[in-house]
Amino acid sequence: MTPRRRAGAAIFAALATTLSSVALGAAVTAGPAAADSGSVTIAMRDDFNVDGQPNQDIWTYTLGTSYPGGPANFGTGEEEINTDKPENVRVTGGNLAITPTRVDGQWYSARIESREVYKPAAGQIMRTSARLQFPNVTGERAKGYWPAFWMLGGPYRADRWSWPSIGELDIAENVNGHNWTFQVLHCGYAAQWGGPCNEPSGIATGPVPCEGTTCQGGFHEYAVEWDRTGSQDVLRWYLDGKKTLEVKQADLPADVWASMTQHAGYYVILNVAMSGAFPVAIDGNATPATEPGHPMLVDWVEVKYLGSPGSVTPTPTPTTPSPTPTSPSPTPSPTTPPTTPPSTTPVPLNLRVGAVTSTSITLKYDVTPGARYQVVRGGVPLAYPTPTSGDTLVDSGLLPGLPYIEGVKVTYADGRTEIVNLPDAIVTGSGGTTTPPAPTPTPTPTPTTPPSTTPVPLNLRVAAVTSTSITLKYDVTPGARYQVVRGGVPLAYPTATSGDTLVDSGLMPGLPYLEGVKVTYADGTTATVNLPDPVYTTR
């Protein structure tokens, strides 16, 4: 589901990269699986046709409020106690029903996981799908509902703090009774926000609305494919057969892709959480008006392999030069310069931040005539927006109070590409519009000039913690500048040039944050000190 998961350090729920009512997945074209022909192997299928407990040969229960040895409340701040009681989880009338209940103010629900992990062999596509209906409740009565169908990398069962590096595939995720789903890939480096997978939000499409009937009013099919039939792996997400998201192996650093794919495989999870970081980020947690007793219904779940192991078709070597692509590729531009000179002289991008709101970051840049520009978030070029003129891009649908590493990809008229990222993460505001300071480039140190002051040991410590903030204290070196570091990412603000205190604010309640401080001395040298353990905000 997105966060939850999650793991450890983190996870705010995140999830979501966009909170707009427009389906961002519309930018991705529909398309069937690449390997609909050839052999088909059913690795797992449950049609839930026998009333009673879920099939114990396929499923196991996750009980309580956390995994043993893992983060509290599954790292996402959810409030339910998971049980194996029939009022919370049972097969009835040809469907699996996972039903939240409330007793004396305490929420109860259920979470089941497949016993096996699944992974396609080279030459195969693995398709994991389910036909399900989100809890049929909307409005104030639905506040806090968080149903999900997703997969988590198998190594998490041995190391409860290995998220998100082991990978997470959110196939269907919904909160608070809205008619949409998010579909997300979580990956990257443990205990580090931002990066190539834009954590904690992940690489996402959404909200994608259900068509025909609403997501709550009827059944829909949700699927993810892991395609290993070509020269590189591809992940694809679908809603009712329409492709909504695609991530290629070349879109991510080699070590990130290896960490989430070079293990035994992924297990399937079905659950309905109550409250937590994702619901509160949308429009609120459960309230006394939230109505218990509405189940997520699952008609069937299936994992199947298409194609034959080892039947990878090699990529042919072209005998003629490839034509100039009509759309940019996320892979790095070639090191061999083009023989055709550019049609226009590139203008230095001069990337800067124009404005910041609670849900958006506006980027400004200098324009090269004939070039096309694309938002890059966490190192990943997004499918939108892509202006071919103008000097402004808006990255919207963000979560308030979280850091985002923003950039711009420019595709010149001759097909060459370039990506420029801001040096520091930008934190969205808690509300309203703010204009952040322009990123301050780190001065180049002059080795021959001694420091103007002697650095004082930082002596970093936590002074105070609330549900939405962590206050850091340190010993000051005169003339130095201090900057909050969250999860290894220096934030664009707050910064202090005097005083011994920084406040990291806009955080999520009850979640772990790995805090630190970056100090820039008067001579331009820098040092970063992180606390050894994550700090949990209060609930």
Coordinates of C-alpha atoms in Angstrom, one line a residue:
M1 CA 0.0 0.0 0.0
T2 CA 2.3 2.6 0.1
P3 CA 4.0 3.2 3.0
R4 CA 3.0 0.9 5.2
R5 CA 4.7 -1.1 4.6
R6 CA 6.8 -0.5 5.3
A7 CA 9.3 -0.3 6.5
G8 CA 11.1 1.3 8.4
A9 CA 12.2 4.3 8.3
A10 CA 9.7 5.3 7.0
I11 CA 7.1 5.6 5.5
F12 CA 4.8 8.2 5.4
A13 CA 2.6 7.2 3.3
A14 CA 3.0 8.4 1.1
L15 CA 2.7 7.7 -1.1
A16 CA 1.2 9.3 -3.3
T17 CA 2.7 11.4 -5.8
T18 CA -0.3 13.2 -6.7
L19 CA -3.4 14.2 -5.0
S20 CA -5.1 15.9 -7.9
S21 CA -8.5 14.7 -9.1
V22 CA -7.1 14.3 -12.6
A23 CA -5.9 10.8 -13.5
L24 CA -2.2 11.2 -14.2
G25 CA -2.1 7.8 -15.6
A26 CA -3.8 9.1 -18.6
A27 CA -0.4 10.0 -20.1
V28 CA 0.4 6.3 -20.3
T29 CA -1.1 4.4 -23.2
A30 CA -3.1 1.3 -22.8
G31 CA -1.6 -2.0 -24.0
P32 CA -1.8 -5.7 -23.4
A33 CA 0.9 -7.8 -22.0
A34 CA 3.9 -8.2 -24.3
A35 CA 3.7 -12.0 -24.0
D36 CA 0.2 -13.1 -24.4
S37 CA 1.3 -16.0 -26.5
G38 CA 3.3 -19.0 -25.6
S39 CA 3.1 -21.1 -22.4
V40 CA 1.1 -20.0 -19.4
T41 CA 1.9 -21.3 -15.9
I42 CA -0.4 -20.6 -13.0
A43 CA 1.8 -20.1 -9.9
M44 CA -1.0 -19.3 -7.6
R45 CA -4.7 -18.7 -7.9
D46 CA -7.4 -18.5 -5.2
D47 CA -11.1 -18.1 -6.3
F48 CA -12.3 -18.0 -2.7
N49 CA -15.0 -20.5 -3.3
V50 CA -14.9 -22.4 0.0
D51 CA -16.5 -20.5 2.9
G52 CA -14.6 -20.1 6.1
Q53 CA -10.9 -19.2 6.7
P54 CA -8.7 -18.3 3.7
N55 CA -6.9 -21.3 2.3
Q56 CA -4.1 -21.8 4.8
D57 CA -2.0 -23.6 2.1
I58 CA -1.8 -20.2 0.3
W59 CA -2.2 -17.5 3.0
T60 CA -0.9 -16.7 6.4
Y61 CA -2.1 -14.1 8.8
T62 CA -0.2 -11.0 10.0
L63 CA -1.5 -10.3 13.5
G64 CA -1.2 -7.3 15.9
T65 CA 0.0 -3.8 15.1
S66 CA 3.5 -4.5 13.8
Y67 CA 6.0 -7.2 12.7
P68 CA 8.2 -8.6 15.4
G69 CA 11.4 -6.5 15.4
G70 CA 9.9 -4.0 12.9
P71 CA 8.7 -0.4 13.1
A72 CA 5.6 0.3 15.3
N73 CA 2.3 0.4 13.5
F74 CA 4.0 -1.1 10.4
G75 CA 5.9 2.2 10.0
T76 CA 2.9 4.1 8.7
G77 CA 1.0 5.2 11.8
E78 CA -2.1 3.0 11.1
E79 CA -4.3 2.3 14.1
E80 CA -5.9 -1.1 13.6
I81 CA -5.1 -4.3 15.4
N82 CA -5.0 -7.1 12.9
T83 CA -6.8 -10.4 13.8
D84 CA -7.7 -13.8 12.3
K85 CA -11.2 -13.5 13.6
P86 CA -14.1 -14.3 11.1
E87 CA -15.6 -10.8 11.7
N88 CA -12.4 -9.3 10.3
V89 CA -11.4 -11.9 7.7
R90 CA -13.3 -14.8 6.1
V91 CA -14.4 -16.3 2.8
T92 CA -18.1 -16.0 2.2
G93 CA -20.3 -16.1 -0.9
G94 CA -17.4 -16.6 -3.3
N95 CA -15.4 -13.6 -2.0
L96 CA -12.7 -12.9 0.5
A97 CA -14.0 -10.3 2.9
I98 CA -11.6 -8.2 5.0
T99 CA -13.7 -6.1 7.3
P100 CA -12.7 -3.3 9.7
T101 CA -14.6 -3.3 13.0
R102 CA -14.6 -1.0 16.0
V103 CA -15.0 -2.1 19.6
D104 CA -14.9 0.5 22.5
G105 CA -13.2 2.9 20.2
Q106 CA -10.5 0.5 19.0
W107 CA -10.3 -0.5 15.4
Y108 CA -9.7 -4.1 14.3
S109 CA -9.1 -5.4 10.8
A110 CA -7.0 -8.1 9.0
R111 CA -3.9 -8.5 6.8
I112 CA -3.1 -11.7 5.0
E113 CA 0.1 -12.6 3.0
S114 CA 0.9 -15.3 0.6
R115 CA 3.2 -18.0 2.0
E116 CA 5.2 -18.2 -1.2
V117 CA 7.2 -15.6 -3.0
Y118 CA 7.0 -15.2 -6.8
K119 CA 9.5 -14.1 -9.5
P120 CA 9.6 -14.6 -13.2
A121 CA 12.5 -16.4 -14.9
A122 CA 14.4 -14.8 -17.7
G123 CA 12.2 -15.0 -20.8
Q124 CA 8.9 -14.8 -18.8
I125 CA 6.4 -12.2 -17.7
M126 CA 4.9 -12.5 -14.2
R127 CA 1.4 -11.1 -14.0
T128 CA -0.1 -10.6 -10.5
S129 CA -3.7 -9.6 -10.6
A130 CA -6.9 -9.5 -8.6
R131 CA -10.6 -8.7 -9.1
L132 CA -11.7 -6.7 -6.1
Q133 CA -14.1 -4.1 -4.7
F134 CA -12.9 -1.4 -2.3
P135 CA -15.1 -1.0 0.9
N136 CA -18.4 0.4 -0.3
V137 CA -18.5 3.5 1.9
T138 CA -17.8 7.1 1.0
G139 CA -17.7 10.6 2.5
E140 CA -17.3 11.2 6.2
R141 CA -18.3 7.6 7.0
A142 CA -15.2 6.4 5.0
K143 CA -12.5 8.6 6.7
G144 CA -9.5 6.4 7.7
Y145 CA -10.3 3.4 5.4
W146 CA -7.1 2.3 3.7
P147 CA -7.5 -0.9 1.6
A148 CA -4.7 -2.2 -0.5
F149 CA -3.5 -5.1 -2.7
W150 CA 0.3 -5.1 -3.1
M151 CA 3.5 -7.1 -3.1
L152 CA 6.7 -6.8 -1.0
G153 CA 10.2 -8.1 -1.5
G154 CA 10.8 -11.4 0.2
P155 CA 13.9 -10.2 2.1
Y156 CA 11.7 -8.0 4.3
R157 CA 10.6 -11.1 6.1
A158 CA 14.1 -11.5 7.5
D159 CA 15.1 -7.8 7.8
R160 CA 12.2 -5.6 8.9
W161 CA 14.2 -2.4 8.3
S162 CA 15.2 -3.2 4.7
W163 CA 12.4 -1.2 3.0
P164 CA 12.4 0.3 0.4
S165 CA 15.5 -1.2 -1.1
I166 CA 14.0 -4.7 -1.4
G167 CA 11.1 -3.3 -3.5
E168 CA 7.4 -2.8 -3.1
L169 CA 4.8 -3.0 -5.9
D170 CA 1.5 -1.3 -4.9
I171 CA -1.1 -2.8 -7.3
A172 CA -4.2 -1.1 -5.9
E173 CA -4.4 1.4 -3.0
N174 CA -7.2 3.6 -1.9
V175 CA -8.0 5.9 1.1
N176 CA -11.1 7.5 2.6
G177 CA -13.6 6.2 0.1
H178 CA -12.5 8.2 -3.0
N179 CA -13.2 6.9 -6.4
W180 CA -9.6 6.3 -7.4
T181 CA -6.5 4.1 -7.0
F182 CA -2.8 4.7 -6.7
Q183 CA -0.3 2.3 -8.3
V184 CA 3.2 2.7 -7.1
L185 CA 6.8 1.4 -7.2
H186 CA 8.8 1.8 -4.0
C187 CA 12.6 1.3 -4.2
G188 CA 15.9 3.0 -3.5
Y189 CA 18.0 3.2 -0.4
A190 CA 17.0 2.3 3.1
A191 CA 16.5 5.2 5.5
Q192 CA 17.0 7.8 2.8
W193 CA 14.3 10.0 1.3
G194 CA 14.4 11.4 -2.2
G195 CA 16.8 9.6 -4.5
P196 CA 16.0 7.8 -7.7
C197 CA 12.7 6.4 -6.5
N198 CA 11.4 9.7 -4.9
E199 CA 10.7 8.2 -1.5
P200 CA 8.6 8.3 0.5
S201 CA 6.2 8.9 -2.4
G202 CA 7.7 6.4 -4.7
I203 CA 7.3 6.3 -8.5
A204 CA 3.5 6.5 -8.9
T205 CA 0.6 7.0 -11.1
G206 CA -2.6 8.3 -9.5
P207 CA -5.1 9.1 -8.6
V208 CA -6.6 7.0 -11.4
P209 CA -10.4 6.8 -11.3
C210 CA -12.4 3.6 -11.8
E211 CA -14.7 3.9 -14.8
G212 CA -18.1 2.5 -15.4
T213 CA -18.8 1.8 -11.7
T214 CA -16.8 3.4 -8.9
C215 CA -14.0 1.6 -7.1
Q216 CA -16.4 1.3 -4.2
G217 CA -19.5 0.5 -6.2
G218 CA -18.3 -2.6 -8.1
F219 CA -15.4 -5.0 -8.9
H220 CA -12.4 -4.0 -11.0
E221 CA -9.3 -5.8 -12.1
Y222 CA -5.9 -4.5 -10.9
A223 CA -2.6 -5.9 -12.1
V224 CA 1.1 -5.5 -12.3
E225 CA 3.5 -7.2 -14.7
W226 CA 7.2 -7.9 -14.4
D227 CA 8.4 -8.5 -17.9
R228 CA 11.8 -10.2 -18.4
T229 CA 11.4 -11.1 -22.1
G230 CA 13.5 -8.4 -23.6
S231 CA 16.9 -6.9 -23.3
Q232 CA 15.9 -5.1 -20.1
D233 CA 13.3 -5.7 -17.5
V234 CA 10.0 -3.7 -17.5
L235 CA 7.4 -3.2 -14.8
R236 CA 3.8 -2.3 -15.9
W237 CA 0.7 -1.5 -13.9
Y238 CA -2.9 -1.9 -15.2
L239 CA -6.5 -1.0 -14.2
D240 CA -9.2 -2.9 -16.0
G241 CA -6.7 -3.8 -18.7
K242 CA -5.5 -0.2 -19.3
K243 CA -1.8 0.4 -18.7
T244 CA -1.4 3.2 -16.2
L245 CA 2.3 3.1 -15.3
E246 CA 5.5 1.7 -16.7
V247 CA 9.0 1.7 -15.2
K248 CA 12.0 0.3 -17.2
Q249 CA 15.2 -1.1 -15.8
A250 CA 17.1 1.7 -17.5
D251 CA 15.1 4.3 -15.7
L252 CA 16.8 3.5 -12.4
P253 CA 20.4 3.1 -11.2
A254 CA 21.8 -0.4 -11.7
D255 CA 22.3 -1.0 -7.9
V256 CA 18.7 0.1 -7.1
W257 CA 17.2 -2.2 -9.7
A258 CA 19.5 -5.1 -8.6
S259 CA 18.5 -4.6 -4.9
M260 CA 14.8 -5.0 -5.7
T261 CA 15.0 -7.8 -8.3
Q262 CA 18.0 -10.0 -7.4
H263 CA 16.3 -11.8 -4.5
A264 CA 14.0 -14.8 -4.3
G265 CA 10.9 -12.8 -5.2
Y266 CA 7.8 -11.0 -3.9
Y267 CA 4.9 -12.1 -1.7
V268 CA 1.3 -10.9 -2.1
I269 CA -0.5 -8.9 0.6
L270 CA -4.2 -8.0 1.0
N271 CA -5.3 -5.8 3.9
V272 CA -7.5 -2.9 5.1
A273 CA -5.6 -0.5 7.4
M274 CA -7.4 2.1 9.4
S275 CA -6.0 5.7 9.6
G276 CA -2.3 6.4 9.2
A277 CA 0.0 8.7 7.1
F278 CA -1.7 8.3 3.7
P279 CA -5.3 8.9 4.9
V280 CA -4.3 11.9 6.9
A281 CA -2.3 13.3 4.0
I282 CA -5.4 13.2 1.8
D283 CA -8.2 14.5 4.0
G284 CA -8.1 12.9 7.4
N285 CA -8.0 9.9 9.7
A286 CA -10.9 8.0 11.1
T287 CA -13.3 10.0 13.3
P288 CA -16.3 9.0 15.4
A289 CA -18.4 9.4 12.2
T290 CA -16.4 6.7 10.4
E291 CA -18.6 3.7 9.9
P292 CA -17.2 0.2 10.7
G293 CA -18.3 -3.0 9.0
H294 CA -17.6 -2.3 5.3
P295 CA -15.4 -5.0 3.8
M296 CA -12.9 -5.1 0.9
L297 CA -14.2 -7.9 -1.3
V298 CA -11.8 -10.0 -3.4
D299 CA -13.3 -12.2 -6.1
W300 CA -10.0 -13.8 -7.0
V301 CA -6.2 -13.4 -6.9
E302 CA -3.8 -14.9 -9.4
V303 CA -0.1 -15.0 -10.1
K304 CA 0.9 -16.5 -13.5
Y305 CA 3.9 -16.7 -15.7
L306 CA 3.7 -16.1 -19.5
G307 CA 6.3 -17.4 -21.8
S308 CA 9.1 -20.0 -21.4
P309 CA 12.2 -19.6 -19.1
G310 CA 15.3 -18.7 -21.0
S311 CA 13.5 -17.6 -24.2
V312 CA 14.8 -14.0 -24.1
T313 CA 14.9 -12.6 -27.6
P314 CA 18.3 -10.8 -28.0
T315 CA 18.2 -7.2 -29.2
P316 CA 19.3 -7.2 -32.8
T317 CA 22.2 -5.0 -33.8
P318 CA 21.0 -2.4 -36.2
T319 CA 22.7 -2.3 -39.6
T320 CA 21.6 1.3 -40.3
P321 CA 21.7 4.3 -38.0
S322 CA 18.6 4.6 -35.7
P323 CA 16.3 7.5 -36.6
T324 CA 16.1 10.4 -34.3
P325 CA 13.6 9.5 -31.6
T326 CA 10.4 11.4 -31.5
S327 CA 10.2 11.2 -27.7
P328 CA 13.0 11.2 -25.2
S329 CA 14.3 8.0 -23.7
P330 CA 15.0 8.0 -19.9
T331 CA 18.3 6.3 -20.5
P332 CA 21.5 8.4 -20.4
S333 CA 22.4 10.2 -23.5
P334 CA 25.2 8.5 -25.5
T335 CA 28.8 9.5 -24.8
T336 CA 29.6 9.8 -28.5
P337 CA 28.7 13.3 -29.7
P338 CA 26.3 13.6 -32.6
T339 CA 27.8 14.2 -36.0
T340 CA 25.0 16.6 -36.8
P341 CA 25.5 19.9 -35.0
P342 CA 22.6 21.1 -32.9
S343 CA 20.0 23.1 -34.6
T344 CA 20.2 25.7 -31.9
T345 CA 22.8 26.6 -29.4
P346 CA 21.8 25.3 -25.9
V347 CA 21.2 28.0 -23.3
P348 CA 22.5 27.3 -19.8
L349 CA 19.4 26.0 -17.9
N350 CA 19.8 28.2 -14.9
L351 CA 17.3 26.0 -12.9
R352 CA 15.7 27.7 -9.9
V353 CA 12.6 27.4 -7.7
G354 CA 9.8 29.8 -8.5
A355 CA 7.3 29.1 -5.8
V356 CA 6.4 26.4 -3.3
T357 CA 2.9 25.4 -1.9
S358 CA 1.7 22.6 0.2
T359 CA 1.2 20.4 -2.9
S360 CA 3.4 21.9 -5.6
I361 CA 6.8 23.2 -6.6
T362 CA 7.2 25.6 -9.5
L363 CA 10.5 25.4 -11.4
K364 CA 11.9 28.2 -13.7
Y365 CA 14.6 28.0 -16.3
D366 CA 16.1 29.7 -19.3
V367 CA 14.7 28.5 -22.6
T368 CA 16.6 27.2 -25.6
P369 CA 14.4 27.6 -28.7
G370 CA 13.0 24.4 -30.1
A371 CA 13.8 22.4 -26.8
R372 CA 11.2 20.4 -24.8
Y373 CA 11.2 20.4 -21.0
Q374 CA 10.1 17.7 -18.5
V375 CA 9.9 17.6 -14.7
V376 CA 12.3 15.3 -13.0
R377 CA 11.4 14.2 -9.5
G378 CA 13.9 12.2 -7.5
G379 CA 16.0 11.5 -10.6
V380 CA 13.0 10.1 -12.5
P381 CA 11.6 12.1 -15.6
L382 CA 7.8 12.3 -15.2
A383 CA 5.4 11.8 -18.0
Y384 CA 4.0 15.2 -17.4
P385 CA 4.1 18.2 -17.8
T386 CA 6.2 18.6 -21.0
P387 CA 6.1 22.2 -22.4
T388 CA 7.8 22.9 -25.7
S389 CA 7.9 26.6 -25.0
G390 CA 7.7 28.8 -21.9
D391 CA 10.1 28.9 -19.0
T392 CA 8.0 27.3 -16.2
L393 CA 7.1 23.8 -15.0
V394 CA 4.9 22.9 -12.0
D395 CA 5.4 19.6 -10.2
S396 CA 2.0 19.2 -8.5
G397 CA 0.0 16.7 -6.5
L398 CA 2.8 16.5 -3.8
L399 CA 2.4 15.8 -0.1
P400 CA 2.8 18.7 2.4
G401 CA 5.9 18.9 4.5
L402 CA 8.0 16.4 2.6
P403 CA 11.3 16.8 0.8
Y404 CA 11.4 16.5 -3.0
I405 CA 14.6 16.5 -5.1
E406 CA 13.5 18.4 -8.2
G407 CA 15.0 18.8 -11.6
V408 CA 14.3 19.3 -15.3
K409 CA 15.1 17.2 -18.3
V410 CA 15.7 19.1 -21.5
T411 CA 15.5 17.5 -25.0
Y412 CA 17.1 19.7 -27.6
A413 CA 15.9 20.0 -31.2
D414 CA 18.6 17.5 -32.4
G415 CA 17.4 14.8 -29.9
R416 CA 20.2 15.2 -27.3
T417 CA 19.1 15.3 -23.7
E418 CA 20.4 16.7 -20.4
I419 CA 19.1 16.5 -16.9
V420 CA 19.8 19.2 -14.3
N421 CA 18.8 18.7 -10.6
L422 CA 18.6 21.2 -7.8
P423 CA 21.4 20.6 -5.3
D424 CA 19.1 20.3 -2.3
A425 CA 15.7 18.9 -1.6
I426 CA 12.7 21.3 -1.5
V427 CA 10.2 20.8 1.3
T428 CA 6.6 21.5 0.5
G429 CA 4.8 23.9 2.8
S430 CA 2.0 23.0 5.3
G431 CA -0.3 25.4 3.5
G432 CA -0.4 28.6 1.5
T433 CA 2.2 29.7 -1.0
T434 CA 5.8 30.5 -0.1
T435 CA 8.8 31.5 -2.1
P436 CA 11.8 29.6 -0.9
P437 CA 15.3 30.9 -1.0
A438 CA 17.2 30.1 -4.2
P439 CA 19.5 27.1 -3.6
T440 CA 22.9 28.4 -2.4
P441 CA 25.7 26.7 -4.3
T442 CA 28.5 25.3 -2.0
P443 CA 31.5 27.7 -2.4
T444 CA 34.6 26.1 -3.8
P445 CA 37.1 25.9 -0.9
T446 CA 40.5 27.5 -1.3
P447 CA 43.0 25.0 0.2
T448 CA 45.7 27.6 0.6
T449 CA 43.5 29.9 2.8
P450 CA 43.1 28.6 6.4
P451 CA 39.6 28.5 7.9
S452 CA 38.5 31.8 9.4
T453 CA 37.3 29.9 12.5
T454 CA 38.2 26.7 14.1
P455 CA 35.3 24.2 13.7
V456 CA 33.6 23.3 17.0
P457 CA 32.5 19.6 17.4
L458 CA 28.8 19.6 16.4
N459 CA 27.5 17.7 19.5
L460 CA 24.2 17.0 17.7
R461 CA 21.3 16.1 19.9
V462 CA 17.5 16.1 20.0
A463 CA 15.9 18.9 22.1
A464 CA 12.2 18.3 21.6
V465 CA 9.8 16.1 19.7
T466 CA 6.1 16.7 18.8
S467 CA 3.7 14.9 16.5
T468 CA 4.8 17.0 13.6
S469 CA 8.3 18.3 14.4
I470 CA 11.8 17.4 15.7
T471 CA 14.0 20.1 17.3
L472 CA 17.7 19.7 16.9
K473 CA 20.4 21.4 19.0
Y474 CA 24.2 21.7 18.3
D475 CA 27.3 23.6 19.3
V476 CA 27.9 26.6 17.1
T477 CA 31.1 27.6 15.1
P478 CA 31.0 31.4 14.5
G479 CA 30.4 32.2 10.9
A480 CA 29.1 28.7 10.0
R481 CA 25.7 28.0 8.3
Y482 CA 23.5 25.1 9.4
Q483 CA 21.0 23.1 7.5
V484 CA 18.5 20.3 8.4
V485 CA 19.3 16.8 6.9
R486 CA 16.4 14.4 6.8
G487 CA 17.1 10.8 5.7
G488 CA 20.5 11.8 4.3
V489 CA 19.0 14.6 2.2
P490 CA 19.9 18.2 3.0
L491 CA 16.8 20.3 2.9
A492 CA 16.6 23.7 1.2
Y493 CA 15.3 25.1 4.5
P494 CA 15.3 25.8 7.4
T495 CA 18.8 27.1 7.6
A496 CA 20.5 29.1 10.3
T497 CA 23.5 31.3 10.2
S498 CA 23.5 31.9 13.9
G499 CA 21.9 30.3 16.9
D500 CA 22.1 26.7 18.0
T501 CA 18.7 25.3 17.0
L502 CA 16.9 24.0 13.9
V503 CA 13.3 22.6 13.7
D504 CA 12.4 20.0 11.2
S505 CA 8.6 20.6 10.8
G506 CA 5.7 19.4 8.8
L507 CA 6.3 15.7 9.7
M508 CA 3.9 12.9 10.0
P509 CA 2.8 11.6 13.5
G510 CA 4.2 8.4 14.9
L511 CA 6.8 7.8 12.2
P512 CA 10.6 7.4 12.3
Y513 CA 12.8 10.1 10.9
L514 CA 16.6 9.9 10.4
E515 CA 17.7 13.4 11.3
G516 CA 21.0 15.2 10.8
V517 CA 22.6 18.6 10.3
K518 CA 24.9 19.9 7.5
V519 CA 27.3 22.6 8.5
T520 CA 29.0 24.9 6.0
Y521 CA 32.0 26.7 7.5
A522 CA 33.2 30.2 6.7
D523 CA 35.8 28.8 4.3
G524 CA 33.3 26.8 2.3
T525 CA 34.1 23.4 3.7
T526 CA 31.2 21.2 4.8
A527 CA 30.4 18.4 7.2
T528 CA 27.3 16.4 7.8
V529 CA 26.5 14.7 11.1
N530 CA 23.5 12.3 11.4
L531 CA 21.9 11.0 14.6
P532 CA 22.7 7.3 14.9
D533 CA 19.1 6.2 15.2
P534 CA 15.7 7.4 13.8
V535 CA 13.6 9.7 16.0
Y536 CA 9.9 8.9 16.2
T537 CA 7.4 11.7 16.2
T538 CA 4.7 11.5 18.8
R539 CA 1.2 10.3 18.0

